[in-house]
Coordinates of C-alpha atoms in Angstrom, one line a residue:
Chain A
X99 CA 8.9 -27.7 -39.3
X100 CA 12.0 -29.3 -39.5
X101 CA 13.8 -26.8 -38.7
X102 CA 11.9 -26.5 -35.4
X103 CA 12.1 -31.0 -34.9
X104 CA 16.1 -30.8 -35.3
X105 CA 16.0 -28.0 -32.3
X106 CA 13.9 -29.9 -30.4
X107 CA 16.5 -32.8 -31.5
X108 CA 19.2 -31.0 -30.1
X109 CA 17.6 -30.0 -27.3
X110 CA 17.0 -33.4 -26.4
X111 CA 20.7 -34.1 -26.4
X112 CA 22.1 -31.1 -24.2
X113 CA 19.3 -32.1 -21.8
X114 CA 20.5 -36.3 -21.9
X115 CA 24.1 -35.0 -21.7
X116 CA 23.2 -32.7 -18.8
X117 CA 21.4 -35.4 -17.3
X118 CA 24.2 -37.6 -17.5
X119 CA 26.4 -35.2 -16.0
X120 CA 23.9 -34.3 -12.7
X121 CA 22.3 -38.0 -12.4
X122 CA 25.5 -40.3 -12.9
X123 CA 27.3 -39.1 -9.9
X124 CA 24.7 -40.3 -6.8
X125 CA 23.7 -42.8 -8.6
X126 CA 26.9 -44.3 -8.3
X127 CA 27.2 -43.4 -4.8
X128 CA 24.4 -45.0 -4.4
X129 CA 24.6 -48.4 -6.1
X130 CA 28.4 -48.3 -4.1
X131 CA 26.4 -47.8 -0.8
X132 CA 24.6 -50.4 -1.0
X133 CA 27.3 -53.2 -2.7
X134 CA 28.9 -52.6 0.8
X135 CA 26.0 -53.0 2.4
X136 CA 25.1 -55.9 0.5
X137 CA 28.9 -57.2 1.6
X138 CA 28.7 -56.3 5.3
X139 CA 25.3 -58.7 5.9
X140 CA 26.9 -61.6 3.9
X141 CA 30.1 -61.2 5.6
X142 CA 28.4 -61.8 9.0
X143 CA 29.4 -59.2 11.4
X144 CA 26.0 -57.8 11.5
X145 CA 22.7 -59.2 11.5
X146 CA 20.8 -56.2 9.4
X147 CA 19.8 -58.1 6.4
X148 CA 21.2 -56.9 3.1
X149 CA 19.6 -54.4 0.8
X150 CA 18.4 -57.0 -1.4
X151 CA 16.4 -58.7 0.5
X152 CA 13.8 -56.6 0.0
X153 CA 13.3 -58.8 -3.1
X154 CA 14.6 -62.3 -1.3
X155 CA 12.4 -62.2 1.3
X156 CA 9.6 -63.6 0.4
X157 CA 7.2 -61.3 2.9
X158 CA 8.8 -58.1 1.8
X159 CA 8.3 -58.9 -1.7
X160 CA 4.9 -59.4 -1.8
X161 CA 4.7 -56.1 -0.2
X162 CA 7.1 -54.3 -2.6
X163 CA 5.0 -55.5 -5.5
X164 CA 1.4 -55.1 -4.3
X165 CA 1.6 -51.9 -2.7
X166 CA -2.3 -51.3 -2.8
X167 CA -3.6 -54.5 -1.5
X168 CA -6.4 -53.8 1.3
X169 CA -6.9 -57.1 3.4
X170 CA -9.1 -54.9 6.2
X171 CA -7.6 -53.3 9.6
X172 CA -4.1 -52.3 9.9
X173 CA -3.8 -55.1 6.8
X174 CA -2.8 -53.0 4.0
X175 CA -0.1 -52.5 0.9
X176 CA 3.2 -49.9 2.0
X177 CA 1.3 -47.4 -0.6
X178 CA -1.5 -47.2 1.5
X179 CA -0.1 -47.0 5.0
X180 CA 2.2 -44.1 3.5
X181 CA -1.2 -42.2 2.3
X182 CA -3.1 -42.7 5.8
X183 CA 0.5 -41.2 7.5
X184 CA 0.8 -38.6 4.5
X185 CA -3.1 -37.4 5.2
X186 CA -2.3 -36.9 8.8
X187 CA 0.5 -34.8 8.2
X188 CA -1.9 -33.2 5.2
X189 CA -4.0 -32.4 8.0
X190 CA -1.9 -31.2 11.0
X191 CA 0.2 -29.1 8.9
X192 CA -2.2 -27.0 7.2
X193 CA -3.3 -26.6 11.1
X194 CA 0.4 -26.0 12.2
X195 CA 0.6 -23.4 9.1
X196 CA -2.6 -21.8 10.0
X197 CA -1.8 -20.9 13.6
X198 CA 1.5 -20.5 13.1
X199 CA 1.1 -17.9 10.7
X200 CA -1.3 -15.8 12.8
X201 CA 0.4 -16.2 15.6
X202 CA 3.7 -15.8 14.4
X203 CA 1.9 -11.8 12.6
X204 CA 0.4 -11.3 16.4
X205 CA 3.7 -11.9 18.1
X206 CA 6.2 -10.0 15.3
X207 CA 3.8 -7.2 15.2
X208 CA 3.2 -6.9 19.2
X209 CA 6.2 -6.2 21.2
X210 CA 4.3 -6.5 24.2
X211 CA 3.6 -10.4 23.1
X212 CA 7.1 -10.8 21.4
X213 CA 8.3 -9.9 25.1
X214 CA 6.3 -12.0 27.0
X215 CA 6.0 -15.1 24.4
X216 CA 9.4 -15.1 22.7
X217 CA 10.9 -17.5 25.8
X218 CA 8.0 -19.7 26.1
X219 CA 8.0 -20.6 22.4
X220 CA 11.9 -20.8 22.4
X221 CA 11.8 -23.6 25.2
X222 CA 8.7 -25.3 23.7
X223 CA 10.3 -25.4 20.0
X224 CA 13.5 -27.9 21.6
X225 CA 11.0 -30.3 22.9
X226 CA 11.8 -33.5 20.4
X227 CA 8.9 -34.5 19.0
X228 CA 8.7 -37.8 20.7
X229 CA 8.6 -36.8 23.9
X230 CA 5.2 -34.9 22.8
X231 CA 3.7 -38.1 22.2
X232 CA 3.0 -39.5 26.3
X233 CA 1.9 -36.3 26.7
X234 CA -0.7 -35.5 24.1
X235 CA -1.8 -39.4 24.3
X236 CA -2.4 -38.3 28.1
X237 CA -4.4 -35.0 27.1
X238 CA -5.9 -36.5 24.2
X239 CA -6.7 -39.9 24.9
X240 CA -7.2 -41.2 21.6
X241 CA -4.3 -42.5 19.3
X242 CA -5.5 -40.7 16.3
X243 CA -6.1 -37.1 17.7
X244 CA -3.0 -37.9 19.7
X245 CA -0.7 -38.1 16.6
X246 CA -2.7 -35.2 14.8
X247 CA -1.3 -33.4 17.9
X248 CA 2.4 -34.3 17.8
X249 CA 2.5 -33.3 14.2
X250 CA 1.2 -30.3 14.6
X251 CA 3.2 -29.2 17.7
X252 CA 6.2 -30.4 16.2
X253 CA 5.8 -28.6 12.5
X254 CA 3.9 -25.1 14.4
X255 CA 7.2 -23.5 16.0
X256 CA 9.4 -23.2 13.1
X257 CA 6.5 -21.4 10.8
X258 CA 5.3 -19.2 14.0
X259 CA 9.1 -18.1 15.1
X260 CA 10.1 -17.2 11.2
X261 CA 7.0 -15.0 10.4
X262 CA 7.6 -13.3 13.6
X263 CA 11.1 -12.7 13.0
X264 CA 10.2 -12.1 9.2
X265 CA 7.2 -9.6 10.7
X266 CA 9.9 -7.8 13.2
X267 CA 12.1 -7.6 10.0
X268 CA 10.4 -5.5 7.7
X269 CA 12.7 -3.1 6.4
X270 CA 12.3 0.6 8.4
X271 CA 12.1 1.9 4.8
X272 CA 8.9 0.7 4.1
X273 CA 7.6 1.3 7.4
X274 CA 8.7 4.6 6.7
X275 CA 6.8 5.1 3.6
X276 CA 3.9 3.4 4.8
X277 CA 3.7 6.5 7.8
X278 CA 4.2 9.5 5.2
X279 CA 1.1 8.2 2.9
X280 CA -0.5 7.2 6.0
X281 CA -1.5 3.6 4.2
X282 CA -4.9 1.7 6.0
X283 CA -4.2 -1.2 8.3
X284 CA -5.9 -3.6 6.1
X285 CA -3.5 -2.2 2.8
X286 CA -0.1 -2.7 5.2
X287 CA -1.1 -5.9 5.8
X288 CA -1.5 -7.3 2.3
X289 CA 0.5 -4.4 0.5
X290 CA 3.8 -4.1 2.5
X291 CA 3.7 -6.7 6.0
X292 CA 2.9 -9.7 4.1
X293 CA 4.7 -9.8 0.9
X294 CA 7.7 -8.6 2.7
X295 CA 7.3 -11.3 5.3
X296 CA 6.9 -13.9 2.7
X297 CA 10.8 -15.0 2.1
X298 CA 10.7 -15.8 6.1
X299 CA 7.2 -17.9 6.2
X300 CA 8.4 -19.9 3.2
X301 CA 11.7 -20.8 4.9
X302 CA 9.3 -21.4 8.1
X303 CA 7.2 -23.8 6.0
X304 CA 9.7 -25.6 4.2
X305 CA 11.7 -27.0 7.4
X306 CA 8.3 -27.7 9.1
X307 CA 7.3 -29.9 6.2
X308 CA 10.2 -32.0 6.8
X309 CA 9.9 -32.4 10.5
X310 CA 6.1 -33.1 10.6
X311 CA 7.2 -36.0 8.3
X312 CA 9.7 -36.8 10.8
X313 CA 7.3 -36.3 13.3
X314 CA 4.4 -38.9 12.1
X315 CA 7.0 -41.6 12.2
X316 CA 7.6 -41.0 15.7
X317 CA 4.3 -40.3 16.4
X318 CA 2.8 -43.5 14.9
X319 CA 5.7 -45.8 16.0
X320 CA 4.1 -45.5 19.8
X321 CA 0.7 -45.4 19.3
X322 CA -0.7 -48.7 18.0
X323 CA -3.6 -50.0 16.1
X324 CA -3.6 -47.7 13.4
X325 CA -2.9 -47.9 9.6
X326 CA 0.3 -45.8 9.2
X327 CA 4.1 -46.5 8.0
X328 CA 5.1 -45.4 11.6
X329 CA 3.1 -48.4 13.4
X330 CA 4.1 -50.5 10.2
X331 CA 7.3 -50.2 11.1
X332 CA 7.1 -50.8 14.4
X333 CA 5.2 -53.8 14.1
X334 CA 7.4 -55.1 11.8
X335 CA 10.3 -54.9 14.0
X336 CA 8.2 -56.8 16.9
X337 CA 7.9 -59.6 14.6
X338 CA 11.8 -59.6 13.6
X339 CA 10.7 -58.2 9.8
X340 CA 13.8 -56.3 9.2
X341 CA 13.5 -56.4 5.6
X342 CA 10.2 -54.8 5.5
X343 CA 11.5 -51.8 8.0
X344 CA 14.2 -51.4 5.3
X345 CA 11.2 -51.5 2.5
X346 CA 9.4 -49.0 4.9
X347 CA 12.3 -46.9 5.2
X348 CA 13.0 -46.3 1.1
X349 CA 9.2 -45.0 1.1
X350 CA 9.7 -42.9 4.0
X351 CA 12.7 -40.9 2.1
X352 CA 11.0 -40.8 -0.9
X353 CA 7.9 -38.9 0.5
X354 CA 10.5 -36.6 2.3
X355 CA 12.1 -35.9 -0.3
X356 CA 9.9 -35.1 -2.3
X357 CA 7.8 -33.2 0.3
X358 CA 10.7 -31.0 0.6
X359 CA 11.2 -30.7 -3.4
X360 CA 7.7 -29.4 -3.7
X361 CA 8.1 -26.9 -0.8
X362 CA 11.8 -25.6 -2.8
X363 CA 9.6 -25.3 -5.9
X364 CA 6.8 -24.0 -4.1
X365 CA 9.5 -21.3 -2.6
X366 CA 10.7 -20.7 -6.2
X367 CA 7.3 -19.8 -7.6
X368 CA 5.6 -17.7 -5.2
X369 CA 8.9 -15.8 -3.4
X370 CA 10.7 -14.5 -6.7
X371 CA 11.5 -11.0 -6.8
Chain B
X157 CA -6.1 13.8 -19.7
X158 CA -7.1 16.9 -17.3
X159 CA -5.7 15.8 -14.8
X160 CA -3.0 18.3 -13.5
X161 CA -5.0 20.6 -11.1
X162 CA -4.1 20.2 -8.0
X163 CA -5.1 17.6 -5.6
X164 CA -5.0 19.7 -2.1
X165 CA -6.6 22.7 -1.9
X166 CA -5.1 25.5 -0.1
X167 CA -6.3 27.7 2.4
X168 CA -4.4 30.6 2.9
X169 CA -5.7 32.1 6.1
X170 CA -2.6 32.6 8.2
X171 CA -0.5 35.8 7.8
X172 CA 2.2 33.8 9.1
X173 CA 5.2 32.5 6.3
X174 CA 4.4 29.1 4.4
X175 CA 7.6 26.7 6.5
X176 CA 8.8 28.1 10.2
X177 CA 11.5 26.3 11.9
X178 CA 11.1 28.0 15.3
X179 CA 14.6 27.8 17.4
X180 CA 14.4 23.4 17.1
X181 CA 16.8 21.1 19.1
X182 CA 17.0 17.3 18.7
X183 CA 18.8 15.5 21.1
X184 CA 18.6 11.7 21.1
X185 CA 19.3 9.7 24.0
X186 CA 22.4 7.8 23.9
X187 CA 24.3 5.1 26.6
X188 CA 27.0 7.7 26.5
X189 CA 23.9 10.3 27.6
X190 CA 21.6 12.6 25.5
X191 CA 23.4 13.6 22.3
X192 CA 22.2 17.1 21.3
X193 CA 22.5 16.3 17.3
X194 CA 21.3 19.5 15.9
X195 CA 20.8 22.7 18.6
X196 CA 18.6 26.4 18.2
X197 CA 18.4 26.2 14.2
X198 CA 15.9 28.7 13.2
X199 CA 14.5 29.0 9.1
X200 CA 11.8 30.6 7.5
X201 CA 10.8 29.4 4.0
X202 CA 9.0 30.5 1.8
X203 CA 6.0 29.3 -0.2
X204 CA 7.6 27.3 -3.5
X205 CA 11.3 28.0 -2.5
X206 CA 14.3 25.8 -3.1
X207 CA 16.3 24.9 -0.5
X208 CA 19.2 22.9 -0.4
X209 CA 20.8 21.8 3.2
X210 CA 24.7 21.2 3.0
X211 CA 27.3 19.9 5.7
X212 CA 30.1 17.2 6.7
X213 CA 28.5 14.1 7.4
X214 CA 27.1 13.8 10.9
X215 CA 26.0 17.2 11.4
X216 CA 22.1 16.4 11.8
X217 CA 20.9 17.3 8.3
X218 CA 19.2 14.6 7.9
X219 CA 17.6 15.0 11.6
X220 CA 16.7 18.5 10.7
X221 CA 15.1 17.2 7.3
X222 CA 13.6 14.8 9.8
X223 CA 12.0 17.2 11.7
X224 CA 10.3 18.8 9.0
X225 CA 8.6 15.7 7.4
X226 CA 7.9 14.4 11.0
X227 CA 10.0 11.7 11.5
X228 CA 11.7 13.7 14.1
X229 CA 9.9 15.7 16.5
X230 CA 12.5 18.2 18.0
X231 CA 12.6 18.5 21.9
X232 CA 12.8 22.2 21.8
X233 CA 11.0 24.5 19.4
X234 CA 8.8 23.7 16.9
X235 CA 8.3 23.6 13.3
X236 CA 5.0 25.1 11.4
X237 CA 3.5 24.6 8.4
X238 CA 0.9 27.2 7.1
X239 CA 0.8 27.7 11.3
X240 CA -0.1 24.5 11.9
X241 CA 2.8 22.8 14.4
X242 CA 4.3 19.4 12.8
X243 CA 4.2 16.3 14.8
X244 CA 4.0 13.1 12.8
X245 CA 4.7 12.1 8.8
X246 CA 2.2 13.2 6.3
X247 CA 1.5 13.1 2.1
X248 CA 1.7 16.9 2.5
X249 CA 5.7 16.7 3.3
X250 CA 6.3 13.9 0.6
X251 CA 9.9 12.5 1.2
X252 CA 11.8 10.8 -1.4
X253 CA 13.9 8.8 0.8
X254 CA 17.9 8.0 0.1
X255 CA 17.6 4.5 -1.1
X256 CA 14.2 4.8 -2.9
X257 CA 12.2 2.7 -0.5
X258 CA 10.3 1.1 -3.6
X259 CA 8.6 -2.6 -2.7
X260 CA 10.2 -4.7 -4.6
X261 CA 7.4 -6.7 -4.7
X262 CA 5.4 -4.4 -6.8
X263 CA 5.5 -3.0 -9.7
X264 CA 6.6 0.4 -10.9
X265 CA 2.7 1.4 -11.5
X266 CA 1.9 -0.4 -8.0
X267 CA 4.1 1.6 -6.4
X268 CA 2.9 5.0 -7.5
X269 CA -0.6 3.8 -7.3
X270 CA -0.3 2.1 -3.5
X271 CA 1.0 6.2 -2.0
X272 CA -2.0 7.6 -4.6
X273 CA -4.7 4.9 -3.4
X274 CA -3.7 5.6 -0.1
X275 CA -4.1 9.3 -0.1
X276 CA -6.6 9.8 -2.1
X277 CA -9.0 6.4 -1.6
X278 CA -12.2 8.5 -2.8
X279 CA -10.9 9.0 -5.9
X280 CA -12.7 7.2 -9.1
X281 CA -10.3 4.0 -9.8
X282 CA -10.2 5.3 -13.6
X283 CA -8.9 8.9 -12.1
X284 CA -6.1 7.7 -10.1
X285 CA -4.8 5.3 -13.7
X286 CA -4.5 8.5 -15.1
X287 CA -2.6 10.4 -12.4
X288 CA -0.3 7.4 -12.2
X289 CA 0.2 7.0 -15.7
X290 CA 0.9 11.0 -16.4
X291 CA 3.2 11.0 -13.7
X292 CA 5.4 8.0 -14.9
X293 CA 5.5 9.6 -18.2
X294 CA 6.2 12.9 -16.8
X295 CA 9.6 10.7 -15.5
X296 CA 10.0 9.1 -19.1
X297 CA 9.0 5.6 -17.3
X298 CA 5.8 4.9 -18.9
X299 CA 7.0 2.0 -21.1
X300 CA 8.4 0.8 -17.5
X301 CA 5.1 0.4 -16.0
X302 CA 4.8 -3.0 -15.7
X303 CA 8.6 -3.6 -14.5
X304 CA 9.6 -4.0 -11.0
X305 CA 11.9 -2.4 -9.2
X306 CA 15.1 -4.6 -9.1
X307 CA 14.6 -4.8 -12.9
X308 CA 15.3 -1.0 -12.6
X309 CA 18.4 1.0 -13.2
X310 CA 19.2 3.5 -10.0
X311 CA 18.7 6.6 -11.9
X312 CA 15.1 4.9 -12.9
X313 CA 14.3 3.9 -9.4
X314 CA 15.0 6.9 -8.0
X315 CA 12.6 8.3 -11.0
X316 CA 9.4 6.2 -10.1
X317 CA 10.2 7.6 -6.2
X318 CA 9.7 11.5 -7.7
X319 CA 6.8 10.3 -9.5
X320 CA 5.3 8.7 -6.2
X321 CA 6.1 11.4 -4.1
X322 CA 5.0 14.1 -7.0
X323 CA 1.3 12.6 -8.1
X324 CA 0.8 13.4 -4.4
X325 CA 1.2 16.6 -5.3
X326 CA 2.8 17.6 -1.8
X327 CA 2.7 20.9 -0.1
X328 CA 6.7 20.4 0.6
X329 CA 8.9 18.2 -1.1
X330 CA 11.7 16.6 1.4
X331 CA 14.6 15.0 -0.7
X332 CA 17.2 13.1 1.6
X333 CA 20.5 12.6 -0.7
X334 CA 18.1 11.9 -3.6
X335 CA 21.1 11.6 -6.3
X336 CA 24.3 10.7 -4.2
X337 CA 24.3 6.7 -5.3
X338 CA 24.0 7.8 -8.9
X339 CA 26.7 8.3 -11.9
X340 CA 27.3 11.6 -12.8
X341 CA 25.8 11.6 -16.4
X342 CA 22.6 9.9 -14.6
X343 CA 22.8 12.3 -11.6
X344 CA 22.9 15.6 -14.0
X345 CA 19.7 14.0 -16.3
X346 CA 18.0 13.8 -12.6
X347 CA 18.6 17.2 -11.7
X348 CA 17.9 19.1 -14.9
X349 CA 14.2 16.4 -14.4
X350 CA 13.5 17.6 -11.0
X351 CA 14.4 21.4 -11.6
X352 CA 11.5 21.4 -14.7
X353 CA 8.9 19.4 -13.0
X354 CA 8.9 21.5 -9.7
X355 CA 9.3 24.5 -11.9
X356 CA 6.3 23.5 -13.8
X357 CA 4.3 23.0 -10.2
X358 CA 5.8 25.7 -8.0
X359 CA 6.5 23.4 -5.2
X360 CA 8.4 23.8 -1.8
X361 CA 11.3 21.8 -1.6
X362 CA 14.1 21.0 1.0
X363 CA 17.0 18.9 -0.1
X364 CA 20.0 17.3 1.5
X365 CA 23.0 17.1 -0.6
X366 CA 26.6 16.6 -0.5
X367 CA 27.3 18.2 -4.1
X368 CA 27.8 21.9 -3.9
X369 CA 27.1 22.4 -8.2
X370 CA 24.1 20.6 -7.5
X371 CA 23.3 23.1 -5.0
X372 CA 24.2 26.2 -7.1
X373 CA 22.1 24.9 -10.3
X374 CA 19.0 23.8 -8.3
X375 CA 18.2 25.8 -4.9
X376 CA 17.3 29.6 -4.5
X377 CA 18.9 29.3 -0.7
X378 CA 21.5 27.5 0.1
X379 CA 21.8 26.3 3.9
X380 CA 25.2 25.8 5.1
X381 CA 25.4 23.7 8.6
X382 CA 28.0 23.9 11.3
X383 CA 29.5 20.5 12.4
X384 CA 27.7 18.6 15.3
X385 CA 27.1 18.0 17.7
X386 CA 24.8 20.7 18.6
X387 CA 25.0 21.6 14.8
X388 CA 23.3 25.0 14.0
X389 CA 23.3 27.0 10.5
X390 CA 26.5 28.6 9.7
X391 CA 25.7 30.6 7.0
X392 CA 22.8 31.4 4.6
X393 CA 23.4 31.5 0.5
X394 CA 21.3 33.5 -1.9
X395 CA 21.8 31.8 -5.6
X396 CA 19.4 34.6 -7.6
X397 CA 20.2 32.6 -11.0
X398 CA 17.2 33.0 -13.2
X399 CA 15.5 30.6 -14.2
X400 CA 15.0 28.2 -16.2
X401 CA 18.5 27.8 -15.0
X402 CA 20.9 26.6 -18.1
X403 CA 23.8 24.3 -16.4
X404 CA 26.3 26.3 -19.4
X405 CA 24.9 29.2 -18.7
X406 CA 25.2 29.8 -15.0
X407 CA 28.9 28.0 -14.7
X408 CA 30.3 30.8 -17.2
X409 CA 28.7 33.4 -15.1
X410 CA 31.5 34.3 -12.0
X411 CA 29.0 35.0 -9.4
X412 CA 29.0 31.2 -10.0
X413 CA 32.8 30.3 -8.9
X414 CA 32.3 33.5 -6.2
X415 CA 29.3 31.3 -4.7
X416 CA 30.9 28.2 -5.1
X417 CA 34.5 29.3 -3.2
X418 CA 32.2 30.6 -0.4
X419 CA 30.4 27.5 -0.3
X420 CA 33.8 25.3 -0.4
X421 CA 35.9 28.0 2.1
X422 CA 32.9 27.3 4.6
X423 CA 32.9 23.7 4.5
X424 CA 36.6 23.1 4.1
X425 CA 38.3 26.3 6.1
X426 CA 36.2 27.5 8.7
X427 CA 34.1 24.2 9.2
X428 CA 36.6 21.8 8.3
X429 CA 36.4 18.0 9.2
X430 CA 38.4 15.2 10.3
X431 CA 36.8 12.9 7.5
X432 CA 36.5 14.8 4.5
X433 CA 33.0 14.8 2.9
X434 CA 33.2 15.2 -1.0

């Protein structure tokens, strides 16, 4: 017993001391970043308000510490505009990841499609995310299928174009094998096609996660009217709020952060060999 | 466990020999134009014959391996199995392929099991367990079941690929190079393995190998290539050691050093190469 509370003792220490050593470092960078910040906007050679006034402002406070207040309409705490933008992207990228997936096994499995979609997809994929957004507001008519839309278009390519090149990979070895047993289609697919495709659809998924984020902020700064930290900060900007854009912007890289932390861990747990 | 019968039943109708490799060229096209790799190689093997395939590298013996599990399908010629012609892979020519080609992804047991499964899907789920699991212990890997490959040695890798291939219980056994990435301790264990198992099983088997002592201690024929391209069979060894063959045993005998000075005098005299395969 005590034996086992003075391991767990020392254990404790190593992990403060390692946490020292990995956490110090950007969080000094970090509280230098913004003292010069801080500087520039009380010198006066910009007009970007200073990182602290996130707490001066009177506005932006009240919205830093009531995150979940729900007055109605588009009149609701930063927690809950990042949820209603977070549920689109829930949505569109489980779409995106879905048809990107099959797609992306149709086209790296199907030289005939490779050959005859492999250009179309390439030119498609550069198309920045905003300029999506007049066109699928145009197709869709509707701001909230409209920004499903952009999300989805935005996160599809990267998943669809690594399983196809992670498809088109599979080593000629296990191809090989797979011919001399003479293995069922249904077994190469979940014995040998997909496992060894895996590494590729999880790199495809992890930068898509990130740009869908990206992409519901562009998505929701044009279209108006609905809840979202995209419009919130838009409208904010219209009524010269620049405090509460920089408020909006701390939640932004938060959620992508961590959106891209869970994707790494995700990585970790289901692609180690 | 009864388990050891065999899982293919033979039908020996044809008067014809068990392997035929009827006058077969392979010529693959190249941007410098067709590149005839191996040209008019003619072999008849017999049924549970070793043969071992030596030659500089480049000659084709691979491609003439190739040709014989189906991988290859020569342009001229044709090679026949029990008088049937060969034109694509099958679990009757079982390969054990030069790098392993386990999936990583699965375990030692998942390996062997996936080529048995495949083959043999009619089989009773308990049944196919217990081919698996005698054949991984036949390989000394049974405590290894449950590991997967990259947690594997070489030498052990290379064992759960004879026991995949073997539980197949293949008409012909095609080994590409089997042993050339292993040590030599590990590489002698290996041999001395796959001389008793397909002793126990009377098996065909046609091997590629760069190691003439290898050659000497496992094959009953030893098939010396020319140089390519247009490679053909230079010569044709009889090694009439008995067996069980003891590795001792046969290297005091001096048919053994007579064998293995015509061996080395073909490869490095009158078939010499520019890069010197050891």
């Amino acid at each position: 017993m005590t034996i086992s509370m003075r391991k767990s003792g020392f254990g404790n220490f190593l992990s403060l001391k390692k946490l020292q050593k990995d956490i110090a470092p950007p969080l000094i960078a970090i509280v230098i970043f913004l003292g010069l910040w801080q500087l520039l906007s009380w010198s006066g050679i910009t007009l970007l308000p200073g990182p602290f006034s996130i707490w001066t402002d009177e506005r932006t406070r009240e919205l830093l510490l009531y995150p979940f207040y729900d007055k109605g309409g588009i009149d609701v705490g930063m927690a809950l505009q990042t949820w209603a933008s977070l549920k689109r992207v829930a949505i569109s990228y489980t779409l995106a990841a879905i048809v990107g997936i099959s797609v992306g096994i149709l086209v790296g499995t199907t030289p005939v499609f490779s050959k005859a979609l492999d250009p179309l997809f390439l030119f498609l994929r550069t198309v920045p995310p905003l300029a999506w957004v007049p066109i699928s507001l145009a197709a869709l008519n509707k701001n909230e299928p409209a920004a499903l839309f952009v999300i989805f278009i935005t996160a599809v390519w990267p998943i669809l174009i690594n399983t196809a090149v992670g498809v088109k990979e599979i080593p000629q070895d296990y191809n090989n094998v797979a011919k001399v047993i003479k293995i069922s289609r249904k077994k190469y697919f979940f014995k040998i096609l997909i496992p060894s495709a895996l590494p590729y659809i999880f790199t495809g998924l992890r930068v898509a996660i990130s740009l869908a984020w990206l992409a519901i902020i562009a998505a929701e700064i044009v279209m108006s009217g609905i809840v979202g930290i995209g419009f919130f900060i838009w409208e904010a900007y219209q009524n010269n709020y620049i405090s509460e854009v920089i408020l909006a912007l701390v939640y932004i890289g938060a959620v992508g952060l961590v959106l891209d932390k869970f994707m790494a861990w995700l990585q970790t747990l289901i692609v180690k060999q | 466990m009864p388990v050891t019968q065999p899982l293919t039943t033979h039908s020996v109708s044809t008067t014809e020999p068990f392997l035929i490799l009827d006058n077969i060229t392979k010529i693959y096209p190249t941007a410098a134009g067709p590149n005839v790799v191996i040209k008019d190689i003619s072999l008849t093997v017999q049924e549970g014959e070793f043969i071992c395939i030596i030659g500089h590298s480049g000659c084709g013996k691979s491609v003439l391996l190739n040709t014989i599990s189906g991988f290859a399908i020569p342009e001229h010629g044709q090679v026949r199995m029990r008088g049937q012609r060969i034109t694509q892979p099958g679990p009757d020519r079982m390969v054990v392929f030069q790098n392993y080609s386990l999936m990583p992804w699965l375990t030692t047991y998942e390996n062997v099991y996936l080529a048995l499964d495949s083959v043999h899907p009619q089989k009773a789920a308990s049944e196919k367990e217990a081919i698996v699991l005698e054949h991984l212990a036949m390989v000394g890997l049974a405590d290894a079941a449950e590991k997967k490959p990259p947690q594997l040695s070489g030498g052990m890798r290379q064992r759960v690929a004879i026991a995949r291939a073997f539980c197949l219980r293949p008409q012909i056994l095609v080994l590409d190079e089997p042993f050339g990435a292993l040590d030599a301790i590990t590489k002698e264990e290996m041999q001395e393995e796959l001389s008793q198992i397909v002793m126990d099983h009377r098996c065909t088997v046609l091997m590629v190998t760069h190691d003439i002592d290898e050659c000497l201690f496992l094959a009953d024929r030893l098939v010396m290539m020319t140089n390519g391209p247009a490679a053909g069979i230079g010569e044709i060894m009889e090694i009439p050691f008995p067996r069980p063959r003891d590795r001792t045993q046969i290297m005091e005998d001096p048919l053994y050093y007579q064998l293995r000075n015509s061996a080395l005098e073909f490869l490095y005299d009158r078939f010499a190469h520019d890069e010197l395969a050891s």
